[in-house]
Amino acid sequence: MATIHDVIEPTPARDPYVQGCPSRDVLDQIGSKWAVLVIGELGRHGACRFTQLRDQLSGVSEKMLTQTLRMLERDGMVLRTVYPDAPIRVEYQLTPLGQTLRSPLKALTDWSVQHIEDVLTARKQYQERATRPR
Amino acid sequence: MATIHDVIEPTPARDPYVQGCPSRDVLDQIGSKWAVLVIGELGRHGACRFTQLRDQLSGVSEKMLTQTLRMLERDGMVLRTVYPDAPIRVEYQLTPLGQTLRSPLKALTDWSVQHIEDVLTARKQYQERATRPR
DNA sequence: CAGAATCCAATAAGATACTG
DNA sequence: CAGTATCTTATTGGATTCTG
């Protein structure tokens, strides 16, 4: 319930262009390499186990995968469920908050696939401009 | 023109989930902290000078700004124009390719602003779960 | 299986001073 | 103004070993 005391600490303006604003950190983390891929994978498959994710995100180390999952769990985007079987089973899935990230992040991965040839071409031309004129 | 020789080197499948695929690198770079903010800023203002960008992206070092701009130029997303005045003047603007990134990246920054309170709340709860139960 | 812990190498990031 | 060069610090990433 809102009381008069709340006026003392109003919600600060949130702007990732301002140093120290937490929205900048969050922006950085949701755009990070493994977070983008983890969220994409959980978005497609609904719920995944640790090993599944590790195998799908080729090249990820267990350390980085653990770190990424913990961060996403802490930030409320991923739910971690432990089933105390033997051997233990753990499932990860997107929370409602995490679901809202699927669309913008998919747009980003789609962009990288759709425009990769343009980028590679641009790199070649940049290289030529740097070497050929002298 | 396409010839039979093109068959020898077909365009490989592009998938950021596969290690070594260049689309993963590109995905990583367009999602990087300073690139997101630079593209957003150039998207809003059309053309910016180095100092303008440095002042708008509070907290960026000149080194990181230079690196980011060079990378974006190399990858064909940003055009760098030098006006040989005295003192020299340099303007940066988005290329058509860079323009196509505005919308998906704005979606990401908007997300970080719109959901930052949810994330901060989730962090507090995570903290409590970690400390309170023991 | 699903990690945790530790160590180490490589790289990124940042602060600072300097230059055409 | 628009960087470059240099140095130091912080973070990343990988390999390895261990555990319930």
PDB file of C-alpha atoms (C1' of nucleotides) in Angstrom:
ATOM      1  CA  MET A   1       0.000   0.000   0.000  1.00  0.00           C
ATOM      2  CA  ALA A   2       1.285   3.416  -0.894  1.00  0.00           C
ATOM      3  CA  THR A   3       1.769   5.798   1.971  1.00  0.00           C
ATOM      4  CA  ILE A   4       3.105   9.302   2.329  1.00  0.00           C
ATOM      5  CA  HIS A   5       6.497   7.868   3.128  1.00  0.00           C
ATOM      6  CA  ASP A   6       6.919   6.564  -0.385  1.00  0.00           C
ATOM      7  CA  VAL A   7       7.323  10.099  -1.620  1.00  0.00           C
ATOM      8  CA  ILE A   8      10.699  10.237   0.016  1.00  0.00           C
ATOM      9  CA  GLU A   9      12.141   7.658  -2.357  1.00  0.00           C
ATOM     10  CA  PRO A  10      10.582   8.114  -5.772  1.00  0.00           C
ATOM     11  CA  THR A  11      11.521   5.705  -8.522  1.00  0.00           C
ATOM     12  CA  PRO A  12      14.466   7.300 -10.285  1.00  0.00           C
ATOM     13  CA  ALA A  13      14.341   7.950 -14.002  1.00  0.00           C
ATOM     14  CA  ARG A  14      15.580   4.863 -15.806  1.00  0.00           C
ATOM     15  CA  ASP A  15      17.888   5.487 -18.725  1.00  0.00           C
ATOM     16  CA  PRO A  16      20.591   3.135 -19.976  1.00  0.00           C
ATOM     17  CA  TYR A  17      22.440   6.126 -21.390  1.00  0.00           C
ATOM     18  CA  VAL A  18      23.134   7.291 -17.861  1.00  0.00           C
ATOM     19  CA  GLN A  19      26.103   5.796 -16.082  1.00  0.00           C
ATOM     20  CA  GLY A  20      25.152   3.784 -13.029  1.00  0.00           C
ATOM     21  CA  CYS A  21      21.544   3.278 -14.040  1.00  0.00           C
ATOM     22  CA  PRO A  22      20.672  -0.361 -13.381  1.00  0.00           C
ATOM     23  CA  SER A  23      18.857  -0.531 -16.697  1.00  0.00           C
ATOM     24  CA  ARG A  24      22.246  -0.344 -18.374  1.00  0.00           C
ATOM     25  CA  ASP A  25      23.472  -3.413 -16.522  1.00  0.00           C
ATOM     26  CA  VAL A  26      20.314  -5.293 -17.358  1.00  0.00           C
ATOM     27  CA  LEU A  27      20.563  -4.262 -20.987  1.00  0.00           C
ATOM     28  CA  ASP A  28      24.111  -5.518 -21.031  1.00  0.00           C
ATOM     29  CA  GLN A  29      23.199  -8.845 -19.507  1.00  0.00           C
ATOM     30  CA  ILE A  30      20.185  -9.660 -21.656  1.00  0.00           C
ATOM     31  CA  GLY A  31      22.332  -8.912 -24.688  1.00  0.00           C
ATOM     32  CA  SER A  32      25.218 -11.080 -23.569  1.00  0.00           C
ATOM     33  CA  LYS A  33      26.277 -13.972 -25.732  1.00  0.00           C
ATOM     34  CA  TRP A  34      25.122 -16.936 -23.677  1.00  0.00           C
ATOM     35  CA  ALA A  35      22.022 -15.302 -22.216  1.00  0.00           C
ATOM     36  CA  VAL A  36      20.648 -14.640 -25.703  1.00  0.00           C
ATOM     37  CA  LEU A  37      21.176 -18.249 -26.718  1.00  0.00           C
ATOM     38  CA  VAL A  38      19.894 -19.733 -23.452  1.00  0.00           C
ATOM     39  CA  ILE A  39      16.699 -17.719 -23.594  1.00  0.00           C
ATOM     40  CA  GLY A  40      16.230 -18.616 -27.242  1.00  0.00           C
ATOM     41  CA  GLU A  41      16.681 -22.292 -26.502  1.00  0.00           C
ATOM     42  CA  LEU A  42      14.356 -22.285 -23.496  1.00  0.00           C
ATOM     43  CA  GLY A  43      11.855 -20.366 -25.585  1.00  0.00           C
ATOM     44  CA  ARG A  44      11.808 -23.052 -28.229  1.00  0.00           C
ATOM     45  CA  HIS A  45      11.834 -26.113 -25.985  1.00  0.00           C
ATOM     46  CA  GLY A  46       9.876 -24.999 -22.953  1.00  0.00           C
ATOM     47  CA  ALA A  47      12.018 -26.687 -20.350  1.00  0.00           C
ATOM     48  CA  CYS A  48      15.560 -27.965 -20.602  1.00  0.00           C
ATOM     49  CA  ARG A  49      18.036 -29.762 -18.437  1.00  0.00           C
ATOM     50  CA  PHE A  50      21.559 -28.599 -17.871  1.00  0.00           C
ATOM     51  CA  THR A  51      23.107 -31.141 -20.217  1.00  0.00           C
ATOM     52  CA  GLN A  52      20.600 -30.391 -22.957  1.00  0.00           C
ATOM     53  CA  LEU A  53      21.486 -26.744 -22.861  1.00  0.00           C
ATOM     54  CA  ARG A  54      25.195 -27.474 -22.763  1.00  0.00           C
ATOM     55  CA  ASP A  55      24.871 -29.648 -25.853  1.00  0.00           C
ATOM     56  CA  GLN A  56      22.710 -27.189 -27.774  1.00  0.00           C
ATOM     57  CA  LEU A  57      24.910 -24.164 -27.127  1.00  0.00           C
ATOM     58  CA  SER A  58      27.968 -25.606 -28.766  1.00  0.00           C
ATOM     59  CA  GLY A  59      31.137 -24.250 -27.303  1.00  0.00           C
ATOM     60  CA  VAL A  60      29.759 -23.132 -23.974  1.00  0.00           C
ATOM     61  CA  SER A  61      31.731 -24.200 -20.932  1.00  0.00           C
ATOM     62  CA  GLU A  62      29.902 -25.573 -17.926  1.00  0.00           C
ATOM     63  CA  LYS A  63      31.192 -22.682 -15.917  1.00  0.00           C
ATOM     64  CA  MET A  64      29.761 -20.037 -18.207  1.00  0.00           C
ATOM     65  CA  LEU A  65      26.494 -21.914 -18.584  1.00  0.00           C
ATOM     66  CA  THR A  66      26.122 -22.120 -14.820  1.00  0.00           C
ATOM     67  CA  GLN A  67      26.954 -18.458 -14.415  1.00  0.00           C
ATOM     68  CA  THR A  68      24.484 -17.432 -17.081  1.00  0.00           C
ATOM     69  CA  LEU A  69      21.693 -19.579 -15.661  1.00  0.00           C
ATOM     70  CA  ARG A  70      22.279 -18.256 -12.141  1.00  0.00           C
ATOM     71  CA  MET A  71      22.170 -14.695 -13.372  1.00  0.00           C
ATOM     72  CA  LEU A  72      18.966 -15.296 -15.312  1.00  0.00           C
ATOM     73  CA  GLU A  73      17.454 -17.009 -12.281  1.00  0.00           C
ATOM     74  CA  ARG A  74      18.477 -14.177  -9.977  1.00  0.00           C
ATOM     75  CA  ASP A  75      17.007 -11.594 -12.351  1.00  0.00           C
ATOM     76  CA  GLY A  76      13.692 -13.434 -12.498  1.00  0.00           C
ATOM     77  CA  MET A  77      13.869 -14.572 -16.098  1.00  0.00           C
ATOM     78  CA  VAL A  78      14.480 -18.258 -15.545  1.00  0.00           C
ATOM     79  CA  LEU A  79      12.955 -20.707 -13.097  1.00  0.00           C
ATOM     80  CA  ARG A  80      15.138 -23.518 -11.793  1.00  0.00           C
ATOM     81  CA  THR A  81      13.391 -26.639 -10.578  1.00  0.00           C
ATOM     82  CA  VAL A  82      15.159 -29.490  -8.815  1.00  0.00           C
ATOM     83  CA  TYR A  83      13.676 -32.979  -8.933  1.00  0.00           C
ATOM     84  CA  PRO A  84      15.307 -34.978  -6.153  1.00  0.00           C
ATOM     85  CA  ASP A  85      15.573 -38.194  -8.114  1.00  0.00           C
ATOM     86  CA  ALA A  86      18.685 -40.259  -8.150  1.00  0.00           C
ATOM     87  CA  PRO A  87      20.521 -39.091 -10.070  1.00  0.00           C
ATOM     88  CA  ILE A  88      19.280 -35.590  -9.472  1.00  0.00           C
ATOM     89  CA  ARG A  89      17.414 -33.845 -12.259  1.00  0.00           C
ATOM     90  CA  VAL A  90      17.210 -30.099 -12.773  1.00  0.00           C
ATOM     91  CA  GLU A  91      15.015 -28.288 -15.228  1.00  0.00           C
ATOM     92  CA  TYR A  92      15.206 -24.723 -16.416  1.00  0.00           C
ATOM     93  CA  GLN A  93      12.355 -22.814 -17.946  1.00  0.00           C
ATOM     94  CA  LEU A  94      11.440 -19.240 -18.724  1.00  0.00           C
ATOM     95  CA  THR A  95       9.342 -17.290 -16.242  1.00  0.00           C
ATOM     96  CA  PRO A  96       6.604 -14.970 -17.538  1.00  0.00           C
ATOM     97  CA  LEU A  97       9.180 -12.182 -17.383  1.00  0.00           C
ATOM     98  CA  GLY A  98      11.637 -14.275 -19.355  1.00  0.00           C
ATOM     99  CA  GLN A  99       8.944 -14.989 -21.937  1.00  0.00           C
ATOM    100  CA  THR A 100       8.663 -11.296 -22.703  1.00  0.00           C
ATOM    101  CA  LEU A 101      12.283 -11.387 -23.836  1.00  0.00           C
ATOM    102  CA  ARG A 102      11.778 -14.079 -26.449  1.00  0.00           C
ATOM    103  CA  SER A 103      10.505 -11.824 -29.178  1.00  0.00           C
ATOM    104  CA  PRO A 104      13.088  -9.023 -28.956  1.00  0.00           C
ATOM    105  CA  LEU A 105      15.949 -11.481 -28.615  1.00  0.00           C
ATOM    106  CA  LYS A 106      14.738 -13.610 -31.499  1.00  0.00           C
ATOM    107  CA  ALA A 107      14.651 -10.469 -33.606  1.00  0.00           C
ATOM    108  CA  LEU A 108      18.320 -10.023 -32.788  1.00  0.00           C
ATOM    109  CA  THR A 109      19.390 -13.577 -33.609  1.00  0.00           C
ATOM    110  CA  ASP A 110      17.332 -13.455 -36.790  1.00  0.00           C
ATOM    111  CA  TRP A 111      19.082 -10.248 -37.766  1.00  0.00           C
ATOM    112  CA  SER A 112      22.477 -11.826 -37.285  1.00  0.00           C
ATOM    113  CA  VAL A 113      21.548 -14.709 -39.569  1.00  0.00           C
ATOM    114  CA  GLN A 114      19.802 -12.623 -42.197  1.00  0.00           C
ATOM    115  CA  HIS A 115      22.504  -9.999 -42.519  1.00  0.00           C
ATOM    116  CA  ILE A 116      25.621 -12.015 -41.897  1.00  0.00           C
ATOM    117  CA  GLU A 117      26.593 -12.057 -45.571  1.00  0.00           C
ATOM    118  CA  ASP A 118      26.268  -8.280 -45.744  1.00  0.00           C
ATOM    119  CA  VAL A 119      28.531  -7.979 -42.745  1.00  0.00           C
ATOM    120  CA  LEU A 120      31.122 -10.374 -44.148  1.00  0.00           C
ATOM    121  CA  THR A 121      31.101  -8.452 -47.429  1.00  0.00           C
ATOM    122  CA  ALA A 122      31.545  -5.170 -45.583  1.00  0.00           C
ATOM    123  CA  ARG A 123      34.506  -6.630 -43.722  1.00  0.00           C
ATOM    124  CA  LYS A 124      36.189  -7.668 -46.954  1.00  0.00           C
ATOM    125  CA  GLN A 125      35.736  -4.209 -48.417  1.00  0.00           C
ATOM    126  CA  TYR A 126      37.038  -2.593 -45.253  1.00  0.00           C
ATOM    127  CA  GLN A 127      40.076  -4.824 -45.440  1.00  0.00           C
ATOM    128  CA  GLU A 128      40.687  -3.874 -49.068  1.00  0.00           C
ATOM    129  CA  ARG A 129      40.387  -0.179 -48.351  1.00  0.00           C
ATOM    130  CA  ALA A 130      42.935  -0.589 -45.570  1.00  0.00           C
ATOM    131  CA  THR A 131      45.518  -2.512 -47.611  1.00  0.00           C
ATOM    132  CA  ARG A 132      45.081  -1.671 -51.295  1.00  0.00           C
ATOM    133  CA  PRO A 133      45.366   2.156 -51.373  1.00  0.00           C
ATOM    134  CA  ARG A 134      48.972   1.803 -50.220  1.00  0.00           C
TER     135      ARG A 134
ATOM    136  CA  MET B   1      26.448 -14.138 -62.243  1.00  0.00           C
ATOM    137  CA  ALA B   2      26.030 -17.626 -60.869  1.00  0.00           C
ATOM    138  CA  THR B   3      28.047 -20.361 -62.517  1.00  0.00           C
ATOM    139  CA  ILE B   4      28.584 -24.025 -61.906  1.00  0.00           C
ATOM    140  CA  HIS B   5      31.695 -23.187 -59.956  1.00  0.00           C
ATOM    141  CA  ASP B   6      29.666 -21.621 -57.192  1.00  0.00           C
ATOM    142  CA  VAL B   7      28.514 -25.064 -56.208  1.00  0.00           C
ATOM    143  CA  ILE B   8      31.972 -25.794 -54.894  1.00  0.00           C
ATOM    144  CA  GLU B   9      31.650 -23.223 -52.133  1.00  0.00           C
ATOM    145  CA  PRO B  10      28.030 -23.038 -51.111  1.00  0.00           C
ATOM    146  CA  THR B  11      27.024 -20.567 -48.458  1.00  0.00           C
ATOM    147  CA  PRO B  12      27.248 -22.498 -45.227  1.00  0.00           C
ATOM    148  CA  ALA B  13      24.239 -22.765 -42.975  1.00  0.00           C
ATOM    149  CA  ARG B  14      24.238 -19.825 -40.605  1.00  0.00           C
ATOM    150  CA  ASP B  15      23.347 -20.614 -37.038  1.00  0.00           C
ATOM    151  CA  PRO B  16      24.532 -18.718 -33.959  1.00  0.00           C
ATOM    152  CA  TYR B  17      24.019 -21.880 -31.915  1.00  0.00           C
ATOM    153  CA  VAL B  18      26.898 -23.476 -33.764  1.00  0.00           C
ATOM    154  CA  GLN B  19      30.383 -22.764 -32.521  1.00  0.00           C
ATOM    155  CA  GLY B  20      32.503 -20.890 -35.012  1.00  0.00           C
ATOM    156  CA  CYS B  21      29.587 -19.590 -37.069  1.00  0.00           C
ATOM    157  CA  PRO B  22      30.274 -15.942 -37.830  1.00  0.00           C
ATOM    158  CA  SER B  23      26.652 -15.101 -37.060  1.00  0.00           C
ATOM    159  CA  ARG B  24      27.443 -15.800 -33.417  1.00  0.00           C
ATOM    160  CA  ASP B  25      30.210 -13.205 -33.401  1.00  0.00           C
ATOM    161  CA  VAL B  26      27.989 -10.681 -35.104  1.00  0.00           C
ATOM    162  CA  LEU B  27      25.187 -11.395 -32.670  1.00  0.00           C
ATOM    163  CA  ASP B  28      27.606 -10.875 -29.840  1.00  0.00           C
ATOM    164  CA  GLN B  29      28.826  -7.568 -31.190  1.00  0.00           C
ATOM    165  CA  ILE B  30      25.495  -5.989 -32.025  1.00  0.00           C
ATOM    166  CA  GLY B  31      24.357  -6.875 -28.523  1.00  0.00           C
ATOM    167  CA  SER B  32      27.412  -5.425 -26.841  1.00  0.00           C
ATOM    168  CA  LYS B  33      26.971  -2.604 -24.379  1.00  0.00           C
ATOM    169  CA  TRP B  34      28.415   0.312 -26.298  1.00  0.00           C
ATOM    170  CA  ALA B  35      27.288  -0.790 -29.747  1.00  0.00           C
ATOM    171  CA  VAL B  36      23.657  -0.839 -28.612  1.00  0.00           C
ATOM    172  CA  LEU B  37      23.929   2.677 -27.221  1.00  0.00           C
ATOM    173  CA  VAL B  38      25.903   4.068 -30.172  1.00  0.00           C
ATOM    174  CA  ILE B  39      23.414   2.740 -32.695  1.00  0.00           C
ATOM    175  CA  GLY B  40      20.537   4.063 -30.629  1.00  0.00           C
ATOM    176  CA  GLU B  41      22.101   7.479 -30.435  1.00  0.00           C
ATOM    177  CA  LEU B  42      22.942   7.648 -34.129  1.00  0.00           C
ATOM    178  CA  GLY B  43      19.430   6.456 -34.873  1.00  0.00           C
ATOM    179  CA  ARG B  44      17.936   9.339 -32.962  1.00  0.00           C
ATOM    180  CA  HIS B  45      20.257  12.111 -34.115  1.00  0.00           C
ATOM    181  CA  GLY B  46      21.129  11.131 -37.661  1.00  0.00           C
ATOM    182  CA  ALA B  47      24.778  12.116 -37.531  1.00  0.00           C
ATOM    183  CA  CYS B  48      27.008  12.681 -34.548  1.00  0.00           C
ATOM    184  CA  ARG B  49      30.535  13.744 -33.899  1.00  0.00           C
ATOM    185  CA  PHE B  50      32.919  11.864 -31.687  1.00  0.00           C
ATOM    186  CA  THR B  51      32.589  14.225 -28.768  1.00  0.00           C
ATOM    187  CA  GLN B  52      28.811  14.269 -28.982  1.00  0.00           C
ATOM    188  CA  LEU B  53      28.721  10.511 -28.708  1.00  0.00           C
ATOM    189  CA  ARG B  54      31.221  10.484 -25.882  1.00  0.00           C
ATOM    190  CA  ASP B  55      29.101  12.965 -23.933  1.00  0.00           C
ATOM    191  CA  GLN B  56      25.822  11.167 -24.579  1.00  0.00           C
ATOM    192  CA  LEU B  57      27.093   7.727 -23.587  1.00  0.00           C
ATOM    193  CA  SER B  58      28.027   8.683 -20.083  1.00  0.00           C
ATOM    194  CA  GLY B  59      30.838   6.583 -18.719  1.00  0.00           C
ATOM    195  CA  VAL B  60      32.276   5.433 -22.018  1.00  0.00           C
ATOM    196  CA  SER B  61      36.028   5.745 -22.365  1.00  0.00           C
ATOM    197  CA  GLU B  62      37.440   7.206 -25.546  1.00  0.00           C
ATOM    198  CA  LYS B  63      39.176   3.936 -26.155  1.00  0.00           C
ATOM    199  CA  MET B  64      36.014   1.876 -26.027  1.00  0.00           C
ATOM    200  CA  LEU B  65      34.095   4.402 -28.090  1.00  0.00           C
ATOM    201  CA  THR B  66      36.775   4.335 -30.766  1.00  0.00           C
ATOM    202  CA  GLN B  67      36.880   0.548 -30.759  1.00  0.00           C
ATOM    203  CA  THR B  68      33.123   0.297 -31.000  1.00  0.00           C
ATOM    204  CA  LEU B  69      32.904   2.834 -33.832  1.00  0.00           C
ATOM    205  CA  ARG B  70      35.688   1.102 -35.765  1.00  0.00           C
ATOM    206  CA  MET B  71      33.976  -2.232 -35.379  1.00  0.00           C
ATOM    207  CA  LEU B  72      30.646  -0.840 -36.531  1.00  0.00           C
ATOM    208  CA  GLU B  73      32.354   0.839 -39.483  1.00  0.00           C
ATOM    209  CA  ARG B  74      34.190  -2.328 -40.433  1.00  0.00           C
ATOM    210  CA  ASP B  75      30.971  -4.343 -40.280  1.00  0.00           C
ATOM    211  CA  GLY B  76      29.156  -1.897 -42.533  1.00  0.00           C
ATOM    212  CA  MET B  77      26.760  -0.476 -39.967  1.00  0.00           C
ATOM    213  CA  VAL B  78      28.279   2.945 -39.518  1.00  0.00           C
ATOM    214  CA  LEU B  79      29.692   5.420 -42.019  1.00  0.00           C
ATOM    215  CA  ARG B  80      32.607   7.591 -40.925  1.00  0.00           C
ATOM    216  CA  THR B  81      33.084  10.868 -42.737  1.00  0.00           C
ATOM    217  CA  VAL B  82      36.081  13.139 -42.240  1.00  0.00           C
ATOM    218  CA  TYR B  83      35.783  16.846 -42.980  1.00  0.00           C
ATOM    219  CA  PRO B  84      39.316  18.210 -43.278  1.00  0.00           C
ATOM    220  CA  ASP B  85      38.585  21.468 -41.544  1.00  0.00           C
ATOM    221  CA  ALA B  86      40.836  22.893 -38.909  1.00  0.00           C
ATOM    222  CA  PRO B  87      40.272  21.546 -36.411  1.00  0.00           C
ATOM    223  CA  ILE B  88      39.314  18.316 -38.080  1.00  0.00           C
ATOM    224  CA  ARG B  89      35.693  17.265 -37.924  1.00  0.00           C
ATOM    225  CA  VAL B  90      34.415  13.683 -38.093  1.00  0.00           C
ATOM    226  CA  GLU B  91      30.840  12.606 -38.379  1.00  0.00           C
ATOM    227  CA  TYR B  92      29.343   9.199 -37.793  1.00  0.00           C
ATOM    228  CA  GLN B  93      26.032   8.042 -39.175  1.00  0.00           C
ATOM    229  CA  LEU B  94      24.181   4.806 -39.699  1.00  0.00           C
ATOM    230  CA  THR B  95      24.382   3.086 -43.067  1.00  0.00           C
ATOM    231  CA  PRO B  96      21.248   1.482 -44.520  1.00  0.00           C
ATOM    232  CA  LEU B  97      22.409  -1.774 -42.921  1.00  0.00           C
ATOM    233  CA  GLY B  98      22.834  -0.030 -39.594  1.00  0.00           C
ATOM    234  CA  GLN B  99      19.355   1.435 -39.898  1.00  0.00           C
ATOM    235  CA  THR B 100      17.874  -2.053 -39.958  1.00  0.00           C
ATOM    236  CA  LEU B 101      19.275  -2.552 -36.462  1.00  0.00           C
ATOM    237  CA  ARG B 102      17.513   0.415 -34.934  1.00  0.00           C
ATOM    238  CA  SER B 103      14.200  -1.274 -34.342  1.00  0.00           C
ATOM    239  CA  PRO B 104      15.423  -4.550 -32.781  1.00  0.00           C
ATOM    240  CA  LEU B 105      17.933  -2.735 -30.599  1.00  0.00           C
ATOM    241  CA  LYS B 106      15.419  -0.154 -29.477  1.00  0.00           C
ATOM    242  CA  ALA B 107      13.154  -3.016 -28.469  1.00  0.00           C
ATOM    243  CA  LEU B 108      15.955  -4.241 -26.244  1.00  0.00           C
ATOM    244  CA  THR B 109      16.681  -0.915 -24.568  1.00  0.00           C
ATOM    245  CA  ASP B 110      12.968  -0.343 -24.105  1.00  0.00           C
ATOM    246  CA  TRP B 111      12.692  -3.736 -22.453  1.00  0.00           C
ATOM    247  CA  SER B 112      15.458  -2.896 -20.024  1.00  0.00           C
ATOM    248  CA  VAL B 113      13.712   0.314 -18.994  1.00  0.00           C
ATOM    249  CA  GLN B 114      10.226  -1.148 -18.831  1.00  0.00           C
ATOM    250  CA  HIS B 115      11.147  -4.208 -16.818  1.00  0.00           C
ATOM    251  CA  ILE B 116      13.942  -2.908 -14.655  1.00  0.00           C
ATOM    252  CA  GLU B 117      11.761  -2.722 -11.550  1.00  0.00           C
ATOM    253  CA  ASP B 118      10.689  -6.337 -12.044  1.00  0.00           C
ATOM    254  CA  VAL B 119      14.313  -7.347 -12.286  1.00  0.00           C
ATOM    255  CA  LEU B 120      15.303  -5.398  -9.199  1.00  0.00           C
ATOM    256  CA  THR B 121      12.431  -6.959  -7.281  1.00  0.00           C
ATOM    257  CA  ALA B 122      13.472 -10.420  -8.428  1.00  0.00           C
ATOM    258  CA  ARG B 123      16.997  -9.738  -7.228  1.00  0.00           C
ATOM    259  CA  LYS B 124      15.809  -8.774  -3.787  1.00  0.00           C
ATOM    260  CA  GLN B 125      13.711 -11.908  -3.523  1.00  0.00           C
ATOM    261  CA  TYR B 126      16.604 -14.040  -4.701  1.00  0.00           C
ATOM    262  CA  GLN B 127      18.779 -12.433  -2.076  1.00  0.00           C
ATOM    263  CA  GLU B 128      16.216 -13.132   0.631  1.00  0.00           C
ATOM    264  CA  ARG B 129      15.838 -16.740  -0.394  1.00  0.00           C
ATOM    265  CA  ALA B 130      19.612 -17.098  -0.208  1.00  0.00           C
ATOM    266  CA  THR B 131      20.061 -15.550   3.224  1.00  0.00           C
ATOM    267  CA  ARG B 132      16.824 -15.967   5.183  1.00  0.00           C
ATOM    268  CA  PRO B 133      16.247 -19.737   5.060  1.00  0.00           C
ATOM    269  CA  ARG B 134      19.568 -20.164   6.876  1.00  0.00           C
TER     270      ARG B 134
ATOM    271  C1'  DC C   1      23.630 -35.802 -13.650  1.00  0.00           C
ATOM    272  C1'  DA C   2      24.523 -31.237 -12.316  1.00  0.00           C
ATOM    273  C1'  DG C   3      27.148 -28.852 -10.853  1.00  0.00           C
ATOM    274  C1'  DA C   4      31.144 -26.495  -7.288  1.00  0.00           C
ATOM    275  C1'  DA C   5      35.964 -25.221  -6.610  1.00  0.00           C
ATOM    276  C1'  DT C   6      40.233 -23.929  -8.130  1.00  0.00           C
ATOM    277  C1'  DC C   7      43.827 -22.400 -11.115  1.00  0.00           C
ATOM    278  C1'  DC C   8      45.619 -20.119 -15.074  1.00  0.00           C
ATOM    279  C1'  DA C   9      45.879 -17.808 -19.639  1.00  0.00           C
ATOM    280  C1'  DA C  10      43.826 -14.605 -22.622  1.00  0.00           C
ATOM    281  C1'  DT C  11      41.176 -10.769 -23.474  1.00  0.00           C
ATOM    282  C1'  DA C  12      38.380  -6.797 -22.431  1.00  0.00           C
ATOM    283  C1'  DA C  13      37.882  -2.696 -20.128  1.00  0.00           C
ATOM    284  C1'  DG C  14      39.309   1.486 -17.979  1.00  0.00           C
ATOM    285  C1'  DA C  15      42.273   5.502 -16.629  1.00  0.00           C
ATOM    286  C1'  DT C  16      45.580   8.559 -18.081  1.00  0.00           C
ATOM    287  C1'  DA C  17      48.658  11.135 -20.851  1.00  0.00           C
ATOM    288  C1'  DC C  18      49.912  12.617 -25.257  1.00  0.00           C
ATOM    289  C1'  DT C  19      49.496  14.148 -30.495  1.00  0.00           C
ATOM    290  C1'  DG C  20      48.427  16.002 -35.409  1.00  0.00           C
TER     291       DG C  20
ATOM    292  C1'  DC D   1      38.699  17.910 -32.136  1.00  0.00           C
ATOM    293  C1'  DA D   2      39.491  13.273 -32.626  1.00  0.00           C
ATOM    294  C1'  DG D   3      41.717  10.387 -31.618  1.00  0.00           C
ATOM    295  C1'  DT D   4      46.489   7.169 -30.242  1.00  0.00           C
ATOM    296  C1'  DA D   5      49.543   5.025 -26.988  1.00  0.00           C
ATOM    297  C1'  DT D   6      50.472   3.093 -22.774  1.00  0.00           C
ATOM    298  C1'  DC D   7      49.652   0.957 -18.518  1.00  0.00           C
ATOM    299  C1'  DT D   8      46.871  -1.337 -15.115  1.00  0.00           C
ATOM    300  C1'  DT D   9      42.895  -3.680 -13.602  1.00  0.00           C
ATOM    301  C1'  DA D  10      38.866  -6.639 -14.235  1.00  0.00           C
ATOM    302  C1'  DT D  11      36.543 -10.061 -16.515  1.00  0.00           C
ATOM    303  C1'  DT D  12      36.312 -14.038 -19.499  1.00  0.00           C
ATOM    304  C1'  DG D  13      37.088 -18.389 -20.663  1.00  0.00           C
ATOM    305  C1'  DG D  14      38.951 -22.935 -20.438  1.00  0.00           C
ATOM    306  C1'  DA D  15      40.890 -26.993 -18.159  1.00  0.00           C
ATOM    307  C1'  DT D  16      40.871 -29.828 -14.417  1.00  0.00           C
ATOM    308  C1'  DT D  17      39.438 -32.022 -10.267  1.00  0.00           C
ATOM    309  C1'  DC D  18      35.961 -33.136  -7.025  1.00  0.00           C
ATOM    310  C1'  DT D  19      31.100 -34.186  -5.005  1.00  0.00           C
ATOM    311  C1'  DG D  20      26.214 -35.542  -3.564  1.00  0.00           C
TER     312       DG D  20
END
